[in-house]
CSV table of N, CA and C in Angstrom, one decimal:
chain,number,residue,atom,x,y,z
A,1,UNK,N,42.2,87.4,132.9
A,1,UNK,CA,42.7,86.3,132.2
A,1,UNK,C,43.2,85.2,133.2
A,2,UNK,N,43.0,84.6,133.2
A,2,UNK,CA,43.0,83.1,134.0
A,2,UNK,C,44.3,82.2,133.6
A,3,UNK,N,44.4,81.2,134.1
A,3,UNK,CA,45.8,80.5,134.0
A,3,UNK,C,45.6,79.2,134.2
A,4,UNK,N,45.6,77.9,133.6
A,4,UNK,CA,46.0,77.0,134.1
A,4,UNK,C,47.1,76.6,135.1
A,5,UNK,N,47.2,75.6,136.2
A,5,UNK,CA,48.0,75.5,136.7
A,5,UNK,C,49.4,75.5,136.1
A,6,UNK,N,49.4,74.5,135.2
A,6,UNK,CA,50.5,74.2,133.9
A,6,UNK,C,51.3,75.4,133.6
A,7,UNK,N,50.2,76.3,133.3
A,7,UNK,CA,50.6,77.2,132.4
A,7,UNK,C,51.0,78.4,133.4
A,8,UNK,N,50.4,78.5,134.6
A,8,UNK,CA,51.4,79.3,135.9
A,8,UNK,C,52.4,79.2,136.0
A,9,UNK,N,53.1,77.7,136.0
A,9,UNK,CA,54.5,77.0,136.7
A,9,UNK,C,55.2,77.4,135.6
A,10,UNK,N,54.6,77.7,134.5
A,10,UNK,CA,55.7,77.6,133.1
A,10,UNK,C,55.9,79.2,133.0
A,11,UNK,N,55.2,79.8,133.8
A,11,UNK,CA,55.1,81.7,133.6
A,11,UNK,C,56.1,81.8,135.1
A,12,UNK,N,55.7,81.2,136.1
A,12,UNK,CA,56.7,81.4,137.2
A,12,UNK,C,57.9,81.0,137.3
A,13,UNK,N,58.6,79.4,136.4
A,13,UNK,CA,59.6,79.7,136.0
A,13,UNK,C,60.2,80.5,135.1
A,14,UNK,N,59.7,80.8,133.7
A,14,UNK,CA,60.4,81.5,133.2
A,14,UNK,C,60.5,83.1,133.7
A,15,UNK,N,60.0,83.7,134.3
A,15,UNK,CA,60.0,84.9,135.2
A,15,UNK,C,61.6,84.6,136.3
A,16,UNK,N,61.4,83.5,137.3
A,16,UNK,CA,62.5,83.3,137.4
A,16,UNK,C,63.8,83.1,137.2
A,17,UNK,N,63.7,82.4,136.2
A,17,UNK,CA,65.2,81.9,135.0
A,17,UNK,C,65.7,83.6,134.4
A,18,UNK,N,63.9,84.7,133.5
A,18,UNK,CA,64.8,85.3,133.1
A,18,UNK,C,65.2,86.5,133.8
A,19,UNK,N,64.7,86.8,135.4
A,19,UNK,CA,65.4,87.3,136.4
A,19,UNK,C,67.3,87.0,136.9
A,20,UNK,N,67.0,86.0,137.3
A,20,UNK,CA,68.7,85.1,136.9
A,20,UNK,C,69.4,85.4,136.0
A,21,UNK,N,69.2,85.2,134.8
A,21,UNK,CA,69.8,85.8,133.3
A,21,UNK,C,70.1,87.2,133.7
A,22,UNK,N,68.9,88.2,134.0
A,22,UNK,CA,69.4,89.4,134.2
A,22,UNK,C,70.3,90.0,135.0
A,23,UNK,N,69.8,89.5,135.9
A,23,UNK,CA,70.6,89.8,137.5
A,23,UNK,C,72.7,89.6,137.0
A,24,UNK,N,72.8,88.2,136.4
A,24,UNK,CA,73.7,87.9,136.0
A,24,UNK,C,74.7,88.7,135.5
A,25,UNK,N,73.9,89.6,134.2
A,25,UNK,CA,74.5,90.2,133.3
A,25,UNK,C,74.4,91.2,133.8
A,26,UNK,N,74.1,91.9,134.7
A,26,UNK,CA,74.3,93.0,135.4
A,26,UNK,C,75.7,93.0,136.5
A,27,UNK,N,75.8,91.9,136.9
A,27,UNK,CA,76.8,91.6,137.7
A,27,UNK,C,78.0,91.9,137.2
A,28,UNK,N,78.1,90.9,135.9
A,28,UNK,CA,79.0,90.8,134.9
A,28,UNK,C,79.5,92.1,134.5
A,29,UNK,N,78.7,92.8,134.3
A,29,UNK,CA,78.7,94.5,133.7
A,29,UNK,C,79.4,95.3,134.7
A,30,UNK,N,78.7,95.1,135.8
A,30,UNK,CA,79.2,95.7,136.8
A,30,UNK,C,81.0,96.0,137.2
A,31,UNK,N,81.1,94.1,137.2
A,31,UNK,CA,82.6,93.7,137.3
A,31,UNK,C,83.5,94.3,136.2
A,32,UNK,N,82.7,94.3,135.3
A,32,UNK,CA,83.9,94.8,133.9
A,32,UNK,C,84.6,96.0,134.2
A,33,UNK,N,83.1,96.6,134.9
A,33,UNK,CA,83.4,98.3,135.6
A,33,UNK,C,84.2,98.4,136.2
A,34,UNK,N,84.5,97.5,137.4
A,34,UNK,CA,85.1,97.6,138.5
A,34,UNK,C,84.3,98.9,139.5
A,35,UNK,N,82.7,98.1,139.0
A,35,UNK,CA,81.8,98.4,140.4
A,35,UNK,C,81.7,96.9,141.4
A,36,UNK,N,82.6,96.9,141.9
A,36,UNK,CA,82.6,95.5,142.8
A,36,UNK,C,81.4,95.2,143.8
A,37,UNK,N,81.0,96.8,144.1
A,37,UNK,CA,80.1,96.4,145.4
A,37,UNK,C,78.9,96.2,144.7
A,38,UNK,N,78.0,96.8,143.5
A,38,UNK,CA,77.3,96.8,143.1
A,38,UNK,C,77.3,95.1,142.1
A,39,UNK,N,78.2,94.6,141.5
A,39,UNK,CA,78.5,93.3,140.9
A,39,UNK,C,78.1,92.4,142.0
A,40,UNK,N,78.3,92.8,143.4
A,40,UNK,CA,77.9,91.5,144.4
A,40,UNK,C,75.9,91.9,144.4
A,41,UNK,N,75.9,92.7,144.4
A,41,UNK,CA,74.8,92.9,144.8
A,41,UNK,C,74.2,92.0,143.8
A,42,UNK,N,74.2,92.2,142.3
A,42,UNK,CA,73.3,91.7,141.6
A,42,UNK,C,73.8,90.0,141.5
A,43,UNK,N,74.9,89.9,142.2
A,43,UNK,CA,75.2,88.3,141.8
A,43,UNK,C,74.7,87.7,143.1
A,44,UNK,N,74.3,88.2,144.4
A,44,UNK,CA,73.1,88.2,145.6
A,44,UNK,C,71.9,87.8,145.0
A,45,UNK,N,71.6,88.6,144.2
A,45,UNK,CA,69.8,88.4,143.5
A,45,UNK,C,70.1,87.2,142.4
A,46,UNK,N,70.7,87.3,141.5
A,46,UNK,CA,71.0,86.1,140.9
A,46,UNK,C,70.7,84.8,141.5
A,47,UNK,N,71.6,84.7,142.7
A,47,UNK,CA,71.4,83.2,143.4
A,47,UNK,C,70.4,83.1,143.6
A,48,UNK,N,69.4,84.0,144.4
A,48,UNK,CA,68.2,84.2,144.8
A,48,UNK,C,67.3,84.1,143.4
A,49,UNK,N,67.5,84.2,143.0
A,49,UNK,CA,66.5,83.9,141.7
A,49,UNK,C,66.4,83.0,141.1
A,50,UNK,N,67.9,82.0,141.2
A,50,UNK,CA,68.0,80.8,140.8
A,50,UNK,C,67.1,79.7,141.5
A,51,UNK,N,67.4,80.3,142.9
A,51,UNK,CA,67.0,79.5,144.5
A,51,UNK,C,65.5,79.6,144.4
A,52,UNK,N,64.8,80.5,144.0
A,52,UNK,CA,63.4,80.4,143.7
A,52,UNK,C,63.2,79.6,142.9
A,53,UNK,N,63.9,79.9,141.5
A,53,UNK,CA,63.2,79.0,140.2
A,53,UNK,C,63.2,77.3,140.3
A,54,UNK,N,64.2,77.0,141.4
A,54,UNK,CA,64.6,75.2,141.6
A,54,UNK,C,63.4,75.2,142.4
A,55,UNK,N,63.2,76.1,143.9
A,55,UNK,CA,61.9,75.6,144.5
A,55,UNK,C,60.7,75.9,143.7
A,56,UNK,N,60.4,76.5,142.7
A,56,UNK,CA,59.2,76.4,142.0
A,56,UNK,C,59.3,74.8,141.2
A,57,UNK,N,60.7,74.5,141.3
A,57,UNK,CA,61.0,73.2,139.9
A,57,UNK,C,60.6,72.2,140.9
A,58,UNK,N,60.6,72.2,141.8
A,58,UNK,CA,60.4,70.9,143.0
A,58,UNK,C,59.0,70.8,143.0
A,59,UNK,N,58.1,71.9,143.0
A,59,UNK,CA,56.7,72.2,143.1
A,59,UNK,C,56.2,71.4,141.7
A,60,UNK,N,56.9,71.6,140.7
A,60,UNK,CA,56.3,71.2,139.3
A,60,UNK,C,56.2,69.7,139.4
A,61,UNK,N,57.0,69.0,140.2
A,61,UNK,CA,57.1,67.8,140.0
A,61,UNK,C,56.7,66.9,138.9
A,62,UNK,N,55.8,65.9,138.2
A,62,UNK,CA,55.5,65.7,137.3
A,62,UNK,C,54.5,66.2,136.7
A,63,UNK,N,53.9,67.5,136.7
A,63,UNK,CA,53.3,68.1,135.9
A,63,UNK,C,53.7,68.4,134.6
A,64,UNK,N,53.2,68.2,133.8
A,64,UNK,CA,53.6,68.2,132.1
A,64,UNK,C,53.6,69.9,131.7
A,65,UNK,N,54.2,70.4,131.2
A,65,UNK,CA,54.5,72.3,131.4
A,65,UNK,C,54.1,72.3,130.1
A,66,UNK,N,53.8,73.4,129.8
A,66,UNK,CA,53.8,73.7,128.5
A,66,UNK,C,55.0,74.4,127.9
A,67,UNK,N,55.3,74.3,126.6
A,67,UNK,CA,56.2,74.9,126.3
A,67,UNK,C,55.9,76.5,125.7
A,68,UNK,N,56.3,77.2,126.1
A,68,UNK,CA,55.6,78.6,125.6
A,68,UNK,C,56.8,79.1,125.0
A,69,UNK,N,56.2,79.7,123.6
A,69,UNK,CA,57.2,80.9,122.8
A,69,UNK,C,57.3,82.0,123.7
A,70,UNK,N,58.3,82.9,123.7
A,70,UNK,CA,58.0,84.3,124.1
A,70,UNK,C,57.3,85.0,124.2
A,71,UNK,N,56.1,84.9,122.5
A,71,UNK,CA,55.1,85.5,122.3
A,71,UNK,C,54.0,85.1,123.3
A,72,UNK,N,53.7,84.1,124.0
A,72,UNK,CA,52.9,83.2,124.5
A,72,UNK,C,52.9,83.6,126.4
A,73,UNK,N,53.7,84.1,126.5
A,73,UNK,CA,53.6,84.7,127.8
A,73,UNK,C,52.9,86.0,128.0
A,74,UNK,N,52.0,86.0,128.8
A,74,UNK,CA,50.8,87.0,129.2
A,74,UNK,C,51.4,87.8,130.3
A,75,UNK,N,52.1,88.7,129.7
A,75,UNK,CA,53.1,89.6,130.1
A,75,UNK,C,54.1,90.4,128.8
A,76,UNK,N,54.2,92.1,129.2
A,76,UNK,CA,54.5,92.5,128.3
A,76,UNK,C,56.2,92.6,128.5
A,77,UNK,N,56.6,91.9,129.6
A,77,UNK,CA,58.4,92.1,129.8
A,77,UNK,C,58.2,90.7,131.2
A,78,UNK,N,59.1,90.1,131.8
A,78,UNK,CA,58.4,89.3,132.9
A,78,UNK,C,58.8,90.6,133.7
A,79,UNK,N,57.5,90.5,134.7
A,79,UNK,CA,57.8,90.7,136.1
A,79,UNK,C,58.9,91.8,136.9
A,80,UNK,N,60.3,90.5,137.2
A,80,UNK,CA,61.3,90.8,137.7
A,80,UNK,C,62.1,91.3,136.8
A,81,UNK,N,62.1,91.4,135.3
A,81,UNK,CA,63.4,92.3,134.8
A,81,UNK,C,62.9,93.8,134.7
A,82,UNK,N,63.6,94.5,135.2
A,82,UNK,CA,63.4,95.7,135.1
A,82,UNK,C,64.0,96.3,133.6
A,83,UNK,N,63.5,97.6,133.4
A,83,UNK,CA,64.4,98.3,132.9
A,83,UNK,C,66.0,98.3,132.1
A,84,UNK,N,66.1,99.5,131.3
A,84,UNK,CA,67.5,99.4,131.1
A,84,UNK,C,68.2,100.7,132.3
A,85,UNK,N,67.7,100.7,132.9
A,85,UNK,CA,68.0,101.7,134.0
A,85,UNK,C,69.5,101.3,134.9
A,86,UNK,N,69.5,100.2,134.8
A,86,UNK,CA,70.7,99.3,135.7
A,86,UNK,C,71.8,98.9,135.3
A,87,UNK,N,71.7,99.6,133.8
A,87,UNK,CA,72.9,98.7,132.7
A,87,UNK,C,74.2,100.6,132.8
A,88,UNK,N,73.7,101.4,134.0
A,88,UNK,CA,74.8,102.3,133.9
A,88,UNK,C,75.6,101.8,134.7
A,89,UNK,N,77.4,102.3,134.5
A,89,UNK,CA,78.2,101.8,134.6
A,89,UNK,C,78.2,102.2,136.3
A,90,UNK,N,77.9,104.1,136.1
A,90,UNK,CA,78.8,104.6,137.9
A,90,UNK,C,77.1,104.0,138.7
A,91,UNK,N,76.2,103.2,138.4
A,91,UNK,CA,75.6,102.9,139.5
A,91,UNK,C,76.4,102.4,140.6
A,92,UNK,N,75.1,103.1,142.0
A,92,UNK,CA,75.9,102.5,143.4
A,92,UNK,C,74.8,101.4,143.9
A,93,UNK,N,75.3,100.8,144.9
A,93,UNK,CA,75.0,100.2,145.5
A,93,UNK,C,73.6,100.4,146.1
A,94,UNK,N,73.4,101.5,146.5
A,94,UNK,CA,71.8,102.1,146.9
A,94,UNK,C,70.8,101.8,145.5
A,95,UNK,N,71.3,102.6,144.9
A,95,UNK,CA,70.3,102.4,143.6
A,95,UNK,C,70.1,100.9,143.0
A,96,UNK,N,71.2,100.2,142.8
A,96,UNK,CA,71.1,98.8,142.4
A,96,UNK,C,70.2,98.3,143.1
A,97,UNK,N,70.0,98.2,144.8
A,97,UNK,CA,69.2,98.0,145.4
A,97,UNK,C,67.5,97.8,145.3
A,98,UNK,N,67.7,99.3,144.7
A,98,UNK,CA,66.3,100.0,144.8
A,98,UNK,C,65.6,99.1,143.0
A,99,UNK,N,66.9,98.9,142.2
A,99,UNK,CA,66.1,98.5,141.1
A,99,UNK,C,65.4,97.0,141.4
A,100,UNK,N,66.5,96.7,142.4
A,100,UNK,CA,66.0,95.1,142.6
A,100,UNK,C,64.7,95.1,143.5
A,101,UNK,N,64.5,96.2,144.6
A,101,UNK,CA,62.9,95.9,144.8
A,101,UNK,C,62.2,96.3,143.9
A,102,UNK,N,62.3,96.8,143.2
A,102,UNK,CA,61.0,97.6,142.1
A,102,UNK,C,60.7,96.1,141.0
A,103,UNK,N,61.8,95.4,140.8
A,103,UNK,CA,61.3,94.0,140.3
A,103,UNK,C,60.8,93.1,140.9
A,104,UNK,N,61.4,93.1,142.7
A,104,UNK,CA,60.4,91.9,143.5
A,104,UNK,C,59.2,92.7,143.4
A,105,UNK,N,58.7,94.0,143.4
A,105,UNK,CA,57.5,94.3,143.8
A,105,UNK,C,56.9,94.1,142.3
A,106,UNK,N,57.0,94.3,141.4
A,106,UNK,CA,56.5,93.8,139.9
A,106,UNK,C,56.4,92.1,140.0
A,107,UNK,N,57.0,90.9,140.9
A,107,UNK,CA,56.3,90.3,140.9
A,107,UNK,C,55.5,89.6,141.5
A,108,UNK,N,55.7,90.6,142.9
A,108,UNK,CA,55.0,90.4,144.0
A,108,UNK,C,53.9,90.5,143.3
A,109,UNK,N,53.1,91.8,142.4
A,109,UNK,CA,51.9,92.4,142.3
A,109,UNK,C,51.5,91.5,140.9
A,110,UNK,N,52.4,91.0,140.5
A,110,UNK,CA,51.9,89.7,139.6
A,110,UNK,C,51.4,88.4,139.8
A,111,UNK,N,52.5,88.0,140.8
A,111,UNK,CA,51.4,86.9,141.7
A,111,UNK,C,49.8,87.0,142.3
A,112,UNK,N,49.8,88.2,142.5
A,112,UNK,CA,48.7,88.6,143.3
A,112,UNK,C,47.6,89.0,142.3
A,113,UNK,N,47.8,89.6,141.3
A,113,UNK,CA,46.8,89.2,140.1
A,113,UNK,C,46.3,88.0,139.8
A,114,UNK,N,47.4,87.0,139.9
A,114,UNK,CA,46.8,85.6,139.4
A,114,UNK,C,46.1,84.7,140.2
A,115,UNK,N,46.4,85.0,141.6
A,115,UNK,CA,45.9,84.9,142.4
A,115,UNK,C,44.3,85.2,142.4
A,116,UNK,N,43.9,86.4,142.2
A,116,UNK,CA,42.8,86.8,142.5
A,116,UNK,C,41.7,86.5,141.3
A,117,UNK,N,42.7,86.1,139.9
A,117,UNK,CA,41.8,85.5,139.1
A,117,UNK,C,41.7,84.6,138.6
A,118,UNK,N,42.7,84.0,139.5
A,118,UNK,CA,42.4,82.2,139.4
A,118,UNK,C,41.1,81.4,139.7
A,119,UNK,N,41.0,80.6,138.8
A,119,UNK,CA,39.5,80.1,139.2
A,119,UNK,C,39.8,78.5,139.9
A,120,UNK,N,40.9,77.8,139.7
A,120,UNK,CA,41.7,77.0,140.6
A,120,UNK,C,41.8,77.4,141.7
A,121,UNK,N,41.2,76.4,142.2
A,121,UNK,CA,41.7,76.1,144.1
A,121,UNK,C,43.6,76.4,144.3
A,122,UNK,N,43.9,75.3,144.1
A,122,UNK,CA,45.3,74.9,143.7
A,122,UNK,C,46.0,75.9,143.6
A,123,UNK,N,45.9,77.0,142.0
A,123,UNK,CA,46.5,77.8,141.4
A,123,UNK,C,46.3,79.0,142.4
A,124,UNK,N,44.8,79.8,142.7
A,124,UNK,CA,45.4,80.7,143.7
A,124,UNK,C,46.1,80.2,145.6
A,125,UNK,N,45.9,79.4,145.6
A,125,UNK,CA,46.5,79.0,146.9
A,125,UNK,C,48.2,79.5,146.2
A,126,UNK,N,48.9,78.6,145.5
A,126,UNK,CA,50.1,78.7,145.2
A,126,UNK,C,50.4,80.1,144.7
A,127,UNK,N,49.6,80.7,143.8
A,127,UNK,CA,50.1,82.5,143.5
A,127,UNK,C,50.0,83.1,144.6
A,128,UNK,N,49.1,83.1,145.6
A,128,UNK,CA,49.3,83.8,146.8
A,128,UNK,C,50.6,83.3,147.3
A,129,UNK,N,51.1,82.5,147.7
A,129,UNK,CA,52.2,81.8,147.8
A,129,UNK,C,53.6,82.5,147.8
A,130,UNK,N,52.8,82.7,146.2
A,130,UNK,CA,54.4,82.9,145.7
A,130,UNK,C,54.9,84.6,146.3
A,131,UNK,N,53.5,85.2,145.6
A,131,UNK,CA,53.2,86.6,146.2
A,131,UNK,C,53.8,87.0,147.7
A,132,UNK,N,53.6,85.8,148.5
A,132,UNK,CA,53.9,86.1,149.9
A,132,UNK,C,55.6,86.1,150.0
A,133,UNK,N,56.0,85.1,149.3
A,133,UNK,CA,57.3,84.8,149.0
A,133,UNK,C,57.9,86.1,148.4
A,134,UNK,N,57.2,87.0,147.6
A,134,UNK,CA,57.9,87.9,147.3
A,134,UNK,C,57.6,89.4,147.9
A,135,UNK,N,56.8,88.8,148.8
A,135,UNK,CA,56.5,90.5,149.6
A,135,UNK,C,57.6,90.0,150.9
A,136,UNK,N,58.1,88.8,151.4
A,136,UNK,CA,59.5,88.6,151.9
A,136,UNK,C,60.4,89.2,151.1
A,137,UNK,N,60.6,88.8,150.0
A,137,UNK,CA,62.0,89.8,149.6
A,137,UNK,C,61.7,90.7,149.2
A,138,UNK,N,60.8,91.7,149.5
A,138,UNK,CA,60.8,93.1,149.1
A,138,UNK,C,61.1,93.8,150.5
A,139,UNK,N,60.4,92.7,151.5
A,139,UNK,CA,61.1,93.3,152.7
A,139,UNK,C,62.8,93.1,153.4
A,140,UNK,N,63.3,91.9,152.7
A,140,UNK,CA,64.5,91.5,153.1
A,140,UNK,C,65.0,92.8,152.6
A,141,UNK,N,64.5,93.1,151.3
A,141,UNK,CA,65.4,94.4,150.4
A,141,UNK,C,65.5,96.1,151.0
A,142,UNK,N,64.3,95.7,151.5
A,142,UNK,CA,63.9,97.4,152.6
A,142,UNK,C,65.2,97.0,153.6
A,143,UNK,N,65.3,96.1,154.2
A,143,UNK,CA,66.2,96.3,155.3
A,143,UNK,C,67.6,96.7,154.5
A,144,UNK,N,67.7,95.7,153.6
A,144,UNK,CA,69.4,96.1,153.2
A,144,UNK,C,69.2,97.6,152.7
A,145,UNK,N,68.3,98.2,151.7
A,145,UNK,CA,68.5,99.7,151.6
A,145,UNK,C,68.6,100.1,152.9
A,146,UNK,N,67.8,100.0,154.0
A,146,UNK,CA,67.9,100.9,155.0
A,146,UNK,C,69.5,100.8,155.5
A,147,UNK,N,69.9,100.0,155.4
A,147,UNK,CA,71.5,100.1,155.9
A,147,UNK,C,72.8,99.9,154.5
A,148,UNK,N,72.0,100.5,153.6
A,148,UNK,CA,73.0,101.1,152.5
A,148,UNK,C,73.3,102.6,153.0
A,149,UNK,N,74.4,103.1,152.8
A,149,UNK,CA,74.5,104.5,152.4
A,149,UNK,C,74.0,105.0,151.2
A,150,UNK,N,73.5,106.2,151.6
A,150,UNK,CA,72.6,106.6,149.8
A,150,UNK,C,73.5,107.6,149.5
A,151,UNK,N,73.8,107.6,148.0
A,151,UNK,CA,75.0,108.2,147.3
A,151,UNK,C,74.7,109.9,148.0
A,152,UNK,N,75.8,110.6,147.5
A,152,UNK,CA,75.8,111.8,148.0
A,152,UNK,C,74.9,112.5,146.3
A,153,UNK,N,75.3,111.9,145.5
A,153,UNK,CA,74.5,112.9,144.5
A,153,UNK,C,73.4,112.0,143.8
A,154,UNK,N,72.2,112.1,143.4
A,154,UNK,CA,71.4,111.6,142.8
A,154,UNK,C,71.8,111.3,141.6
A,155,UNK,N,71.1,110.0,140.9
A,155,UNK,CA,71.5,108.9,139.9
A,155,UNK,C,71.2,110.1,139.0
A,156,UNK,N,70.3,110.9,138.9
A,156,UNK,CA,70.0,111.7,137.9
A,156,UNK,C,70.9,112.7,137.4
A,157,UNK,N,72.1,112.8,138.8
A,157,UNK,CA,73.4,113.8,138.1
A,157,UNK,C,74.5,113.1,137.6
A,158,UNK,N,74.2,112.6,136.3
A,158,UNK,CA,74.9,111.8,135.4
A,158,UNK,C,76.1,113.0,135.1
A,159,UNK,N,77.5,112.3,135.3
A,159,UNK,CA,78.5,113.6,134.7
A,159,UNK,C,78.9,113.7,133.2
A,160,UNK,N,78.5,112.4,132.4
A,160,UNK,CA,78.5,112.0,131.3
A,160,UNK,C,77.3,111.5,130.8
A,161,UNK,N,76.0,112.7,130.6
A,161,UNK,CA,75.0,112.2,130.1
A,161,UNK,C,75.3,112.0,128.6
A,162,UNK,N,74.2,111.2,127.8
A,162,UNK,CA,73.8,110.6,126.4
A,162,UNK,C,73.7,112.0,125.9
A,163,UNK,N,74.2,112.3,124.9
A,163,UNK,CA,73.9,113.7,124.3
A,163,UNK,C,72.5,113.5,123.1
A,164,UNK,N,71.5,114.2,123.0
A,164,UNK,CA,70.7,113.6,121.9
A,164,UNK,C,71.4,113.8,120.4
A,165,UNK,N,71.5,113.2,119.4
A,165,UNK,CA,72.2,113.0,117.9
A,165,UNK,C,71.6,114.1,117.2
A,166,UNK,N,72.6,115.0,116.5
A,166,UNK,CA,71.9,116.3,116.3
A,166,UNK,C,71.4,116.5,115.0
């Protein structure tokens, strides 16, 4: 499925904006916890998702965007929001980490789709682009996991798991 330029800039900001949105409310969530370390983390990706979405908005310059419903995005979730995986409260900082590369790489490997079936000059030059842009922050992200401590017990030993409703 192919893309107008238009209609790229209107998929790559709203991927970014609703990355930002997320990141946000994760932060937010976090702080209520008084998971502080993990609240910076996602309010780190936040900015950074903002910081992308204005330099994609500088890119748009007077191009006329289309306005797309939600329905209208060729995507079944954007990209960068992950999961409800991030909305637990004892998450650490390692993990938060890890969810935030599994989103740059979801849009890293989305750029690079559109890239490859772009029939625009223009349009794949800039999805590569972006792609490249986000295989940097998947690497910026490898380094900070590598210099997180990883929890002593896996996310998976919940002490207060969801009971199923009987």
């Amino acid at each position: 499925m192919s893309y107008t330029l238009p209609e790229f800039l209107a998929h790559a900001l709203a991927l970014e904006q609703e990355a930002a949105e997320r990141y946000l409310e994760l932060a937010d969530m976090m702080e209520s916890y008084r998971n502080d370390p993990v609240s910076s983390v996602f309010r780190d990706m936040h900015r950074f998702s903002l910081m992308h979405r204005d330099e994609i908005q500088k890119r748009v310059g007077g191009i006329e965007l289309p306005q797309l419903r939600s329905w209208q995005y060729r995507w079944r979730s954007p990209p960068e929001v992950g999961g409800e995986e991030a909305f637990d409260h004892t998450l650490e900082p390692y993990h938060a980490l890890k969810y935030a590369r599994a989103n740059e790489v979801r849009a890293m490997e989305y750029y690079r789709s559109v890239a490859e079936q772009a029939t625009e000059v223009e349009l794949a030059r800039l999805a590569k682009e972006f792609a490249e842009e986000e295989t940097e922050h998947v690497a910026a992200l490898d380094q900070w996991i590598a210099q997180t401590p990883r929890p002593s017990a896996t996310w998976d030993d919940d002490p207060d798991p969801l009971q199923p409703s009987g």
